[in-house]
Amino acid sequence: DNIGRFPANYTTGTTTDVTGLPTTGVPVYVTLYTQIGGAWYTNSYTYTAAGTPTPAAMISPADTATLAGASQTFTWNAANGATRYQLWVGTSPGIDNIGRFPANYTTGTTTDVTGLPTTGVPVYVTLYTQILGSWYTNSYTYTAAVP
């Protein structure tokens, strides 16, 4: 009950107002408890909160940073309701000619990218976040390291 119990002290009625709902398009799980003859029975429901989900955002390295070398660890925040993530890394926006990291997605918030150029060229990274079966993106531009 991380949002709350409504009403806080039960009711004999058939309606209640719920406050404090998220507005980011994430799942909201509701359990309706009914007391009959001293026993409690439940029905569970899943709804989608209003609004648009917020995809993960890169924490490190910061957008526009110069990368460390031919390999770099990328870290992002955990997006509410996200089920998996993936980075597409390329030498042009929106492509993955350097690779997809990790190759089979991750539920974590970090991945190591290898095979980066070391010639000072722009490197484009798209962070994909899957929320409720849909993919959302945030894009970043870095500068490749120069040895």
XYZ file of C-alpha atoms in Angstrom:
147
model
C 0.000 0.000 0.000
C 2.679 2.517 -0.979
C -0.008 4.939 -2.222
C -2.388 4.274 0.641
C -5.511 2.593 1.989
C -8.816 4.169 1.043
C -10.684 4.923 3.152
C -8.176 4.599 5.961
C -10.688 3.089 8.402
C -12.831 0.966 6.053
C -16.309 1.796 4.769
C -19.731 0.204 4.498
C -20.257 2.113 1.244
C -19.395 1.150 -2.319
C -17.225 4.109 -3.388
C -14.154 5.931 -2.150
C -11.891 8.709 -3.381
C -8.226 7.862 -3.946
C -5.603 10.609 -3.761
C -1.875 10.714 -4.400
C -1.946 8.730 -7.647
C 1.093 8.993 -9.930
C 0.810 10.966 -13.162
C 3.524 9.230 -15.167
C 1.607 6.479 -16.974
C 2.873 3.686 -14.710
C 0.854 0.676 -13.554
C -1.299 1.145 -10.469
C -2.271 -2.020 -8.612
C -5.504 -2.023 -6.622
C -6.771 -4.698 -4.240
C -10.409 -4.484 -3.162
C -10.986 -6.126 0.222
C -14.505 -7.258 1.111
C -15.511 -8.613 4.511
C -18.304 -11.186 4.436
C -19.334 -13.043 7.591
C -16.096 -12.192 9.358
C -13.906 -13.477 6.511
C -11.950 -11.243 4.130
C -12.021 -11.742 0.340
C -9.998 -9.917 -2.279
C -10.183 -8.922 -5.927
C -7.124 -7.446 -7.629
C -7.067 -4.960 -10.509
C -4.383 -3.238 -12.578
C -4.812 0.250 -14.008
C -2.559 2.640 -15.866
C -2.009 6.040 -14.272
C -2.711 9.123 -16.352
C 0.190 10.848 -18.044
C 3.209 9.826 -20.042
C 5.881 7.527 -18.651
C 9.220 9.131 -17.932
C 12.102 7.211 -19.522
C 15.437 6.710 -17.828
C 18.007 9.499 -18.049
C 21.767 9.181 -18.225
C 23.646 9.913 -15.022
C 27.175 9.211 -16.182
C 28.902 10.208 -18.317
C 27.182 13.569 -18.582
C 25.820 14.610 -21.975
C 28.525 16.239 -24.173
C 31.369 14.725 -22.094
C 34.539 13.312 -23.633
C 34.601 9.539 -23.244
C 37.372 7.777 -21.319
C 38.688 5.581 -24.128
C 37.732 2.549 -26.204
C 35.474 1.364 -23.376
C 33.194 3.329 -21.104
C 30.713 2.492 -18.341
C 27.317 4.177 -18.743
C 24.940 4.603 -15.798
C 21.326 5.853 -15.814
C 18.542 6.261 -13.291
C 15.867 3.597 -12.813
C 12.662 4.698 -14.555
C 9.402 4.105 -12.697
C 7.645 1.073 -14.209
C 10.529 0.182 -16.551
C 11.081 -3.478 -17.376
C 14.288 -3.268 -19.418
C 16.858 -0.945 -20.964
C 19.328 -0.879 -23.839
C 21.859 1.570 -25.293
C 22.314 2.050 -29.022
C 25.738 3.496 -29.772
C 26.785 4.849 -33.137
C 28.697 7.440 -35.113
C 25.481 9.058 -36.379
C 22.309 9.904 -34.444
C 19.866 7.018 -33.997
C 22.053 4.247 -35.403
C 23.859 1.378 -33.687
C 26.913 0.777 -35.878
C 29.110 0.563 -32.773
C 26.627 -1.725 -31.040
C 23.706 -2.360 -28.727
C 24.629 -2.660 -25.068
C 23.917 -5.029 -23.559
C 23.059 -7.074 -26.653
C 20.046 -8.712 -24.975
C 18.812 -5.781 -22.847
C 19.195 -5.333 -19.104
C 17.002 -4.739 -16.092
C 19.914 -2.969 -14.430
C 20.995 0.641 -14.676
C 24.539 0.294 -15.959
C 26.350 -1.242 -18.905
C 29.868 -1.299 -20.285
C 30.251 -0.131 -23.875
C 33.257 -1.421 -25.819
C 34.615 -0.783 -29.287
C 34.366 3.002 -29.042
C 36.435 5.066 -31.466
C 39.424 6.958 -30.083
C 39.664 9.616 -32.768
C 37.763 12.513 -31.181
C 34.671 12.022 -33.356
C 31.125 12.479 -32.071
C 29.551 9.365 -30.504
C 25.760 9.215 -30.326
C 24.040 7.205 -27.600
C 20.330 6.466 -27.427
C 19.067 5.125 -24.104
C 15.976 2.950 -24.650
C 13.555 2.358 -21.758
C 10.696 -0.138 -22.002
C 7.648 0.808 -19.909
C 4.340 -1.067 -20.204
C 5.491 -2.714 -23.429
C 6.349 0.567 -25.185
C 9.826 1.952 -25.823
C 10.875 5.495 -24.866
C 14.198 7.159 -25.614
C 16.629 9.795 -24.470
C 19.556 10.723 -26.712
C 23.040 11.938 -25.862
C 26.089 13.151 -27.778
C 29.643 12.535 -26.608
C 33.132 13.096 -27.945
C 35.334 10.060 -28.425
C 38.609 10.036 -26.546
C 41.822 10.934 -28.309
C 44.859 8.839 -27.297
